[in-house]
Coordinates of C-alpha atoms and ligand atoms in Angstrom, one line a residue:
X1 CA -147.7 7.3 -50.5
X2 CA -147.8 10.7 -48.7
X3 CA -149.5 12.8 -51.8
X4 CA -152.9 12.7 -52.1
X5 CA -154.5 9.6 -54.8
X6 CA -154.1 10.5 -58.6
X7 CA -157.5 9.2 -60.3
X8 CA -159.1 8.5 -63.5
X9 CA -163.3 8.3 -63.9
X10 CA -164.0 6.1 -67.1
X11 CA -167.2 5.0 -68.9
X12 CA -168.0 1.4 -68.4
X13 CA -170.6 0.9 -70.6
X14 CA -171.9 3.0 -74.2
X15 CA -171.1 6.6 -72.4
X16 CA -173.9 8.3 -71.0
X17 CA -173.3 7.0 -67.9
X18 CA -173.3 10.1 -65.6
X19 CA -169.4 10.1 -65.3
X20 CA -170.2 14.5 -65.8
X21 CA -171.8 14.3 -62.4
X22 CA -169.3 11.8 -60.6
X23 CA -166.5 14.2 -61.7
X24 CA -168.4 17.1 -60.2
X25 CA -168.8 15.3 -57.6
X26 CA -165.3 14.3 -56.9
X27 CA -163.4 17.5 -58.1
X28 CA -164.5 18.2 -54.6
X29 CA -161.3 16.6 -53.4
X30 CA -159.1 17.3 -56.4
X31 CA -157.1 20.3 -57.4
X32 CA -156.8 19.5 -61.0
X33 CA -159.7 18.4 -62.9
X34 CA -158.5 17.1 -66.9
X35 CA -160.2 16.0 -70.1
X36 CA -157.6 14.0 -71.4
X37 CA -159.3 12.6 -75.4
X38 CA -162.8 12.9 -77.1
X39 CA -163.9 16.5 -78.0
X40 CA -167.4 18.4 -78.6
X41 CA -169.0 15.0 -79.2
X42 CA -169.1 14.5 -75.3
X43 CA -171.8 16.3 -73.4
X44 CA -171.5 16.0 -69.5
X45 CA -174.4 17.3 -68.0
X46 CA -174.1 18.5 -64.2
X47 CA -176.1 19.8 -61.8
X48 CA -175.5 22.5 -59.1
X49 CA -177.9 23.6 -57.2
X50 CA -181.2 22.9 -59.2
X51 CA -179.3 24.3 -62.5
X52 CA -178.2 22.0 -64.7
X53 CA -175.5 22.7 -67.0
X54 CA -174.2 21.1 -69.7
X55 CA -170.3 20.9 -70.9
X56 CA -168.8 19.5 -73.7
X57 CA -165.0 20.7 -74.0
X58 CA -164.5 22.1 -70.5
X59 CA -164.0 19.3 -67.6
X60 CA -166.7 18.9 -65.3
X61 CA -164.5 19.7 -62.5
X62 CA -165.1 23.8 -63.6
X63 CA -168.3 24.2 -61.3
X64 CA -165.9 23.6 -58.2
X65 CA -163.9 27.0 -58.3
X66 CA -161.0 25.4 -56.1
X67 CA -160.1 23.5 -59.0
X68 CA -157.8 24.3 -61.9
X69 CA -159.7 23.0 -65.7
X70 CA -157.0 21.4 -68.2
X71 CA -157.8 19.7 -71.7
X72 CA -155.0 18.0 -72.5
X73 CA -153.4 17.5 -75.8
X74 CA -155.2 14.2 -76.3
X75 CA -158.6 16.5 -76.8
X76 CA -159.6 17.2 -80.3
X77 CA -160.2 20.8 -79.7
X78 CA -163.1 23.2 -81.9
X79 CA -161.5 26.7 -80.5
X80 CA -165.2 28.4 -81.6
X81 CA -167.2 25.6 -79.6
X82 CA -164.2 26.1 -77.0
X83 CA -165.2 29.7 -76.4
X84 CA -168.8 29.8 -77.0
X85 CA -168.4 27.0 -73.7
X86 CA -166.3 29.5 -71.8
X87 CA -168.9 32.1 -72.3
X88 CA -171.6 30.4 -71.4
X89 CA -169.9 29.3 -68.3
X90 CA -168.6 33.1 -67.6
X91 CA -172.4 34.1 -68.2
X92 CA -172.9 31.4 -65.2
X93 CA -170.7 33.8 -62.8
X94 CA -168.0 31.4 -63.3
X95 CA -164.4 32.6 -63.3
X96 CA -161.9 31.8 -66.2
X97 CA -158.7 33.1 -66.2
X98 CA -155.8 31.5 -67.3
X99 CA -154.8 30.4 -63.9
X100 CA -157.7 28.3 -63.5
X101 CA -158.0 26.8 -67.0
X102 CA -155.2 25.4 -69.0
X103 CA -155.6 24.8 -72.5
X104 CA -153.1 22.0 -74.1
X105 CA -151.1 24.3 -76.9
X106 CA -150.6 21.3 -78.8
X107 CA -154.2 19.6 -79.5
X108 CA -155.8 18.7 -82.6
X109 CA -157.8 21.7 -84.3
X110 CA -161.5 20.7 -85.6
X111 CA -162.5 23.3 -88.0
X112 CA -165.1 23.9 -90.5
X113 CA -163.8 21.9 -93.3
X114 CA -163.5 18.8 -90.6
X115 CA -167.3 19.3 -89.7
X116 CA -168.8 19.4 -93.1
X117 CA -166.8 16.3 -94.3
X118 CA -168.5 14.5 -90.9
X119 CA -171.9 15.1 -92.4
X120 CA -170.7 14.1 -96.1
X121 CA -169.3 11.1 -94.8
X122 CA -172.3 10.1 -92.8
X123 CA -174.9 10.9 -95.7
X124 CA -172.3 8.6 -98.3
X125 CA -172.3 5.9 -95.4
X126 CA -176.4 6.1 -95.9
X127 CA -177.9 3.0 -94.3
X128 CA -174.4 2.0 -92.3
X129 CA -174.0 5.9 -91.0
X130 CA -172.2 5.2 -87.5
X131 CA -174.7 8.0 -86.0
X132 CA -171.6 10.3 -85.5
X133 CA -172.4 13.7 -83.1
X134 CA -171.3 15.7 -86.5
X135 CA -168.9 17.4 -84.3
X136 CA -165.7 16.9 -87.0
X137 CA -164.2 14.7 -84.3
X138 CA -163.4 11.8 -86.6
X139 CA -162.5 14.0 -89.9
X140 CA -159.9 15.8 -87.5
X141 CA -158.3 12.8 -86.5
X142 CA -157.6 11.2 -89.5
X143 CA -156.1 14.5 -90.4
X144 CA -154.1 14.3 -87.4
X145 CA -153.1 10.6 -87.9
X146 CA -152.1 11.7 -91.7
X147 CA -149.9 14.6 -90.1
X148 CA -151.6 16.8 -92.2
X149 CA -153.9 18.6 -89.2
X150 CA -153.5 21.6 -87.5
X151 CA -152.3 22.0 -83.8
X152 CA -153.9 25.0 -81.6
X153 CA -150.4 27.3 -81.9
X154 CA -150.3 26.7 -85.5
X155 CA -153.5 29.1 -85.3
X156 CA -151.1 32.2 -84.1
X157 CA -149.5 32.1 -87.2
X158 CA -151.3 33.7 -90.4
X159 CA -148.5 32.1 -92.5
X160 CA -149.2 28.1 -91.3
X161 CA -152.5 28.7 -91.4
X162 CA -152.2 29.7 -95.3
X163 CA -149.5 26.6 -95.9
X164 CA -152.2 24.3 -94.4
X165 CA -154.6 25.8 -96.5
X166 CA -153.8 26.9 -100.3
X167 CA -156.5 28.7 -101.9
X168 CA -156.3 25.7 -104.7
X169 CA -157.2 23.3 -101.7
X170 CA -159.6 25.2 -100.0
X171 CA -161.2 26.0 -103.5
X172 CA -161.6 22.1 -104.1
X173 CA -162.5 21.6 -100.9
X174 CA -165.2 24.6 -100.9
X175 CA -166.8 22.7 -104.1
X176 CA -167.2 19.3 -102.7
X177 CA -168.2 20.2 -98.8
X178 CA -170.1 23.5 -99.7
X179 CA -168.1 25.7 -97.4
X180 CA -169.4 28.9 -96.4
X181 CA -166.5 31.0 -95.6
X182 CA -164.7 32.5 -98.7
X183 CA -160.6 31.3 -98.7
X184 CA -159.5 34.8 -96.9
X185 CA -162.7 34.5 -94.1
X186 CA -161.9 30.8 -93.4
X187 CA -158.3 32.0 -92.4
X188 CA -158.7 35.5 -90.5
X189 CA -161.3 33.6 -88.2
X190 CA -159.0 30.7 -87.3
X191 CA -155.9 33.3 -86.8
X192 CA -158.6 35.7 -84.7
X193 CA -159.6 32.8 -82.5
X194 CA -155.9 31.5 -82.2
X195 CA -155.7 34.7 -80.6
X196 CA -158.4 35.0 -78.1
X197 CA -157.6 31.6 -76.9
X198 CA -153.7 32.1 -76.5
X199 CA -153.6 33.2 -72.8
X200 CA -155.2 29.7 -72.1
X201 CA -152.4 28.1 -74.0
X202 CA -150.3 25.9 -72.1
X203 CA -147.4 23.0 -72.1
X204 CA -150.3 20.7 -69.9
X205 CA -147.9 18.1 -69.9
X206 CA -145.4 20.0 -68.0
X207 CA -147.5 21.3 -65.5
X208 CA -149.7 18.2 -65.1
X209 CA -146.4 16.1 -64.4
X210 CA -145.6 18.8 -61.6
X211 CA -149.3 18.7 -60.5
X212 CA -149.2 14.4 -60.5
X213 CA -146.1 14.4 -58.4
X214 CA -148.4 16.5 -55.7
X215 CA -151.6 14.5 -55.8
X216 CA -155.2 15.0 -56.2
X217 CA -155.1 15.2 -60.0
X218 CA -158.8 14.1 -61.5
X219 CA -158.6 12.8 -65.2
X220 CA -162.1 13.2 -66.8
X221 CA -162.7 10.4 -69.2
X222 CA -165.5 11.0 -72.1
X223 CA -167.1 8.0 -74.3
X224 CA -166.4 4.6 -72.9
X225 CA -164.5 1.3 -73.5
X226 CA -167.3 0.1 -76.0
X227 CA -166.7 3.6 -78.1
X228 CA -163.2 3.2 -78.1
X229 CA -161.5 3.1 -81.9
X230 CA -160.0 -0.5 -81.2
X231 CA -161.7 -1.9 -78.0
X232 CA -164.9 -0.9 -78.7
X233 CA -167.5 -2.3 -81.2
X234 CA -165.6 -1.1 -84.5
X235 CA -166.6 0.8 -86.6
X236 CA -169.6 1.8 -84.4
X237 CA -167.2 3.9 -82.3
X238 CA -165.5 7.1 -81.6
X239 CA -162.3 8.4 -82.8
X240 CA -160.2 8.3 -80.1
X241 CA -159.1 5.9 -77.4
X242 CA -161.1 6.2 -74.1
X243 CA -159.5 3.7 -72.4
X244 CA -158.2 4.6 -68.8
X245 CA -154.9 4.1 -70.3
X246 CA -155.0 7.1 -72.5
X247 CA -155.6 9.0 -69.5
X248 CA -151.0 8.8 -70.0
X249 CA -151.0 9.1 -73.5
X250 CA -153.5 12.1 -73.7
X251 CA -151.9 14.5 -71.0
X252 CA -148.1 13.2 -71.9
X253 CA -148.0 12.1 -67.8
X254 CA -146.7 9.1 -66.7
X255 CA -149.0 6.0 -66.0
X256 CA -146.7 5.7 -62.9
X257 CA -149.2 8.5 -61.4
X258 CA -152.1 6.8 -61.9
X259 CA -153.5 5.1 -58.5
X260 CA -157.3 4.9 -58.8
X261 CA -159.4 3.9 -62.0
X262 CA -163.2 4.6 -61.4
X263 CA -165.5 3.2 -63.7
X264 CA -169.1 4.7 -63.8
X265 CA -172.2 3.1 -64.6
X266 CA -175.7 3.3 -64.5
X267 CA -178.3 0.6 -63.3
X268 CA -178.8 0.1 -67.0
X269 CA -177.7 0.7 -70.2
X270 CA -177.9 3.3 -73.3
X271 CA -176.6 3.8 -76.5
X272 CA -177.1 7.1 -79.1
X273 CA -176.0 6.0 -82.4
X274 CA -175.4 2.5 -84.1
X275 CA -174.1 -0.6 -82.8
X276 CA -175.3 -3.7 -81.5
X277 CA -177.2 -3.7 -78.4
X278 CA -178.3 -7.2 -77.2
X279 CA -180.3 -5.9 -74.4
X280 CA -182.1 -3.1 -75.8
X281 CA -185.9 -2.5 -74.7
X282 CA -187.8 -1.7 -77.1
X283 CA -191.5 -0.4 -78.0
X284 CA -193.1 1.0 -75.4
X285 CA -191.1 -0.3 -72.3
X286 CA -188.1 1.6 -73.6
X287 CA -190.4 5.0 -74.1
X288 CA -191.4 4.7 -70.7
X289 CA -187.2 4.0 -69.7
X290 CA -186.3 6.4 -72.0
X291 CA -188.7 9.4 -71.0
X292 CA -188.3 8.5 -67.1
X293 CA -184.7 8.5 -67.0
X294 CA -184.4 11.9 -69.4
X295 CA -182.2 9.7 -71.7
X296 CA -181.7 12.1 -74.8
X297 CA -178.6 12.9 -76.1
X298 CA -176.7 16.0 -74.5
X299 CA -174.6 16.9 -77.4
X300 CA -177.1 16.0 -80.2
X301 CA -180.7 15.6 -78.1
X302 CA -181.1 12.1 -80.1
X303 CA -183.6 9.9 -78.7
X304 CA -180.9 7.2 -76.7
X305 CA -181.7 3.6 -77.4
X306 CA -182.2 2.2 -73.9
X307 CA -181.6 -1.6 -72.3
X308 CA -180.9 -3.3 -69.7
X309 CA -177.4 -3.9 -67.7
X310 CA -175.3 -6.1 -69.7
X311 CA -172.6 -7.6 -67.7
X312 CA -171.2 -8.8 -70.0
X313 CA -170.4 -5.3 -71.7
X314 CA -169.7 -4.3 -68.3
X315 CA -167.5 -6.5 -67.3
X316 CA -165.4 -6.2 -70.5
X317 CA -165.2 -2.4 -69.7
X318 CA -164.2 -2.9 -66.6
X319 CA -161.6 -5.0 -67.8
X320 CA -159.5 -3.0 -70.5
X321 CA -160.0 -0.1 -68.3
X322 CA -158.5 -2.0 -65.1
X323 CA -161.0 -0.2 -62.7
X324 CA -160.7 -0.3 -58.8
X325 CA -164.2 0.8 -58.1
X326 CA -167.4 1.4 -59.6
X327 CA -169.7 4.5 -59.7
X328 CA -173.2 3.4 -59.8
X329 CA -175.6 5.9 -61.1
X330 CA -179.6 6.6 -61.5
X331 CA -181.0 4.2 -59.0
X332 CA -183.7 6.9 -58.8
X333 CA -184.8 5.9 -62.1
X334 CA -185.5 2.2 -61.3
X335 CA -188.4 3.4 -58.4
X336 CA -191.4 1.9 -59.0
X337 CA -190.3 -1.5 -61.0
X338 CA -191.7 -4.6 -60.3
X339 CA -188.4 -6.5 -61.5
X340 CA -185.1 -5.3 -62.8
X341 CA -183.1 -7.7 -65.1
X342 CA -179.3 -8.2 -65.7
X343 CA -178.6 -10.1 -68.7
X344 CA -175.2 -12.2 -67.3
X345 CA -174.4 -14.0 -70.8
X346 CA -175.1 -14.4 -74.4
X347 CA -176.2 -17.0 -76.7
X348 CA -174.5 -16.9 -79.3
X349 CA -174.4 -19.1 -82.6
X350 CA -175.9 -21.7 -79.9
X351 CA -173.2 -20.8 -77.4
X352 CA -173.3 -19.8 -73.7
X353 CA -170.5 -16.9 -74.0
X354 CA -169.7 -14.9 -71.1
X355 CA -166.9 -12.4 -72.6
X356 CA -167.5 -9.9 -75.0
X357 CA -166.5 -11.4 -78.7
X358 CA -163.6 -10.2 -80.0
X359 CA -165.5 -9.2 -83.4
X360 CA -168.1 -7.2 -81.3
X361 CA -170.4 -7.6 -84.3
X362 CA -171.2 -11.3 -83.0
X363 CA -172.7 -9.1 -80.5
X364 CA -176.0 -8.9 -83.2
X365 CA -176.7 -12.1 -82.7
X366 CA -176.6 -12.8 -79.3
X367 CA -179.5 -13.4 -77.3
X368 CA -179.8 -12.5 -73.8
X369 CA -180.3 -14.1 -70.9
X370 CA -181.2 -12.5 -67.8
X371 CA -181.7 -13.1 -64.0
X372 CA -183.8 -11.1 -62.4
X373 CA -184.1 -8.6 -59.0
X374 CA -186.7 -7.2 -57.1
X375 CA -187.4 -3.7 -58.2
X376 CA -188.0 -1.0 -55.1
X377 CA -191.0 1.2 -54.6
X378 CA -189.5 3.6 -52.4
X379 CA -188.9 7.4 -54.2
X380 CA -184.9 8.0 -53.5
X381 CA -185.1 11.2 -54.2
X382 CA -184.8 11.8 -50.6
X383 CA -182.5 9.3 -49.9
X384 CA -178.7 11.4 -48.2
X385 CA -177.1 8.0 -46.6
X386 CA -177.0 4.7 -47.6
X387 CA -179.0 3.8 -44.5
X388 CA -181.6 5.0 -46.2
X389 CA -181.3 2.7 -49.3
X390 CA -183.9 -0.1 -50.0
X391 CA -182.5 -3.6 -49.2
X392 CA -182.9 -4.3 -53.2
X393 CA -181.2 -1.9 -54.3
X394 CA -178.4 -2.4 -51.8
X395 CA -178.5 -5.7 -52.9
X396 CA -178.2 -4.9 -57.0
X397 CA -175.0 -2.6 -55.8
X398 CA -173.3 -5.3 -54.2
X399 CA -174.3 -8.0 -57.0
X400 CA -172.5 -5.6 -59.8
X401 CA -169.8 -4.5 -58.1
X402 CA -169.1 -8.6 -56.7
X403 CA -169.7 -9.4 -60.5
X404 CA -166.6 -7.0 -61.2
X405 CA -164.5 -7.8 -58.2
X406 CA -164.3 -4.1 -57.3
X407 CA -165.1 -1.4 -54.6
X408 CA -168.1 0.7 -54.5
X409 CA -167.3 4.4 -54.7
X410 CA -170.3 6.2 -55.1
X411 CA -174.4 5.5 -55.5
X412 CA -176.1 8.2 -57.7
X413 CA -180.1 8.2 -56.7
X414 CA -180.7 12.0 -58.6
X415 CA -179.0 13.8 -60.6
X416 CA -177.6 16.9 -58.3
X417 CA -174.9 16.9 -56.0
X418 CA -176.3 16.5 -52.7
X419 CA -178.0 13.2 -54.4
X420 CA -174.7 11.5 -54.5
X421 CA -173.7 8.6 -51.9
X422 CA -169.8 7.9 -51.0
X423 CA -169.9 4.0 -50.1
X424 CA -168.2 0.8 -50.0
X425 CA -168.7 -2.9 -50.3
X426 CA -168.1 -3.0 -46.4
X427 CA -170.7 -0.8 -45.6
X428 CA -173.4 -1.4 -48.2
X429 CA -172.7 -5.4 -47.0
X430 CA -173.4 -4.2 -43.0
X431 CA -176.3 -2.4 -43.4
X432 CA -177.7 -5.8 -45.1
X433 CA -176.5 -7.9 -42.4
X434 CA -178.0 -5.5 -39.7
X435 CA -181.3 -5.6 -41.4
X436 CA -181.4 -9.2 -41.4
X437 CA -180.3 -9.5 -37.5
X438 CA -183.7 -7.2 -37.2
X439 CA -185.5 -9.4 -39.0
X440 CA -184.9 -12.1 -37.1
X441 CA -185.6 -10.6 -34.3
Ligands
IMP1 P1 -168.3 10.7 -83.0 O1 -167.5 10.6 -81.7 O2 -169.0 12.0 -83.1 O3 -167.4 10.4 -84.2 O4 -169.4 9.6 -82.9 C1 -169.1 8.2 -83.0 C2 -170.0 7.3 -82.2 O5 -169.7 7.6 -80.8 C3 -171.5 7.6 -82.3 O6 -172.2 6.4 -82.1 C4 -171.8 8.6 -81.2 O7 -173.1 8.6 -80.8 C5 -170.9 8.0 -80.1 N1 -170.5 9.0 -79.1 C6 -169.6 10.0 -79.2 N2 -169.5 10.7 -78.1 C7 -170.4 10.2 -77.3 C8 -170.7 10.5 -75.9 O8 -170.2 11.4 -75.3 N3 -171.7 9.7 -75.3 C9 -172.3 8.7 -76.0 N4 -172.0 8.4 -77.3 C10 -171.0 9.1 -77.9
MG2 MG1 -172.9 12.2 -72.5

């Protein structure tokens, strides 16, 4: 292969898992940086130089000016939450134009109407509520899937926009949701938006199959396996596939382009909204996880229910996503534990099971059960080569990533740039075998 490696970065666990920061991180070496499904509902938080900054709609490849931002027609786009993102960023001294940021023409619209049926829907669903980010995503989709939505270039024309719309409909719709806009207002702010945004309007599928051909393309997944609408732990899930695969189906390029599949994951596990979760820690343990590790939601700022790893979940992600090599992040977090534990199968039902059930609702019966690692007392803070690296934690790295039968791309120990590790198996498994040479000695 002479172009340089097309790659995706995927969640391998409940989201969360830092895979804002590993993009940031590796749009280094890309050109291209693309969101390729999810919407608003994601919140990728990066940090540059002490600030941090948190993106929702725009890849996380947009702090690295070399590289040109796409969302991809598999993106359920909100064009006002769109903007309101570019201008933050442009208040940020970043530079927009549309040269450097590509806009798919023919996404999924979110508007009003899809927003204010999310919160109906959740408040009917009272007890079951799926703990959805309110962001319209799902309300849009089923739209979409009922060929009844709106694409972004419908919004440059007054005339669709009316067609999708009827004053009879929107009437109806004003009495059951509550709408705020009159008929006419709803309308002119769509069509006025359509136009600001147009520049950015693109045929991403066109240009990303050039751009694939080249190399160095970056496909930005959001959400994770377990959120995914038929992998994940239905109906407890997202909207949209986020499966690497989509990574094809959401920019309309080839799979054929695809080389490298990076899942990331963090030494343990969280989850915002509902779902089982067999290795949550609760009660005061989890506070003290939960309020070290920052772990509130970017989009929403919910509280995140926290755990420990679950191998199994992570293996099954690993699986339908086909990754080549894991992203480990937060090791920072886990300074100062006596023990860390992996929980490596259920018991279910009576029943040692070591795959994730098919009906993931099983999963709220499983019980855990766990081995157990030395924690590390060393700050990592510090920490700029994996020389540096306590022996445990080196160890914990190798164990997931031997568990998975993949490479080891990156170690996260903090959540800024410079606090990122490139390693592999190879090395990480040296630096052990040196130490224990010395120790013998
Ligand atoms: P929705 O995507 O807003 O419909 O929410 C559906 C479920 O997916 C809820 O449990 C959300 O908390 C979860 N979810 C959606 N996006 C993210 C994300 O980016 N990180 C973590 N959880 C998410
Ligand atoms: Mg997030």
């Amino acid at each position: 292969m002479t172009r340089k490696e097309n790659t995706v970065v995927v969640g391998c666990q409940l989201g969360d898992e830092s895979k804002g920061r590993v993009t940031d991180y590796m749009a280094n070496n890309a050109r291209i940086v693309v969101r390729f499904q999810g919407g608003a509902n994601s919140g990728h938080t990066v940090w540059v130089n002490g600030k941090k900054t948190v993106l929702h709609l725009v890849p996380s490849g947009v702090l690295n000016q070399h590289t040109i931002s796409v969302i991809a027609t598999g993106v359920t786009v909100d064009p006002f939450a769109l903007y309101e993102e570019m201008n933050m960023l442009r208040e940020q001294g970043v530079i927009i134009t549309p040269d450097n940021f590509k806009i798919a023409a023919n996404c999924p619209v979110i508007t009003s109407i899809h927003k204010a049926i999310d919160v109906f829907e959740e408040n009917l669903r009272g007890a079951n509520k799926i703990g959805t980010t309110l962001k319209g995503i799902g309300p849009a989709n089923v739209d979409r899937v009922a060929r009844k939505g709106i694409k972004l270039y419908d919004l440059l024309h007054y005339d669709r926009l009316e067609k999708f719309f009827p004053l009879e409909v929107y009437q109806a719709l004003t009495y059951k949701y509550a709408l705020e806009d009159s008929h006419r207002a709803f309308i002119d702010k769509l069509y006025v938006i359509g136009k600001i945004l147009k520049p950015y309007f693109a045929d991403t599928s066109l240009f990303l199959d050039a751009e694939c051909k080249k190399g160095a393309v970056l496909f930005e997944g959001a959400q994770s396996g377990m959120l995914d609408i038929d992998y994940g732990s239905y109906p407890n899930v997202t909207s949209s596939h986020c499966i690497a695969g989509y990574a094809s189906v959401g920019t309309g390029v080839s799979s054929r382009y695809i080389d490298k599949i990076v899942g990331v994951a963090k030494v343990y596990t969280t989850r915002v909204g509902a779902g089982p979760f067999p290795t949550e820690i609760t009660g005061d343990e989890g506070e003290a996880l939960r309020q070290k590790g920052s772990e509130f939601g970017a989009t929403t700022g919910r509280p995140r229910k926290v755990g420990w790893m679950d191998l199994v979940a992570l293996k099954y992600g690993a699986r339908v996503h086909g990754i080549t090599s894991i992203a480990i992040t937060k090791f920072d977090i886990f300074s100062g534990f006596d023990s860390i534990k992996v929980c490596t199968h259920y018991t279910i039902d009576g029943k040692n099971v070591y795959d994730m059930p098919v009906d993931h609702e099983d999963c709220s019966r499983a019980i855990p059960n766990y081995i157990s690692f030395d924690g590390w007392s060393e700050n990592l803070s510090q920490v700029d080569s994996a020389e540096k690296l306590p022996t445990q934690a080196i160890m914990y790295a190798l164990y997931l990533a031997d568990s998975l039968g993949v490479e080891i791309e990156l170690i996260g120990v903090g959540p800024n740039r410079e606090q990122t590790l490139v390693v592999s198996k190879k090395l990480l498994s040296d630096i052990i075998n040196i130490r224990i040479i010395e120790m013998n000695k």
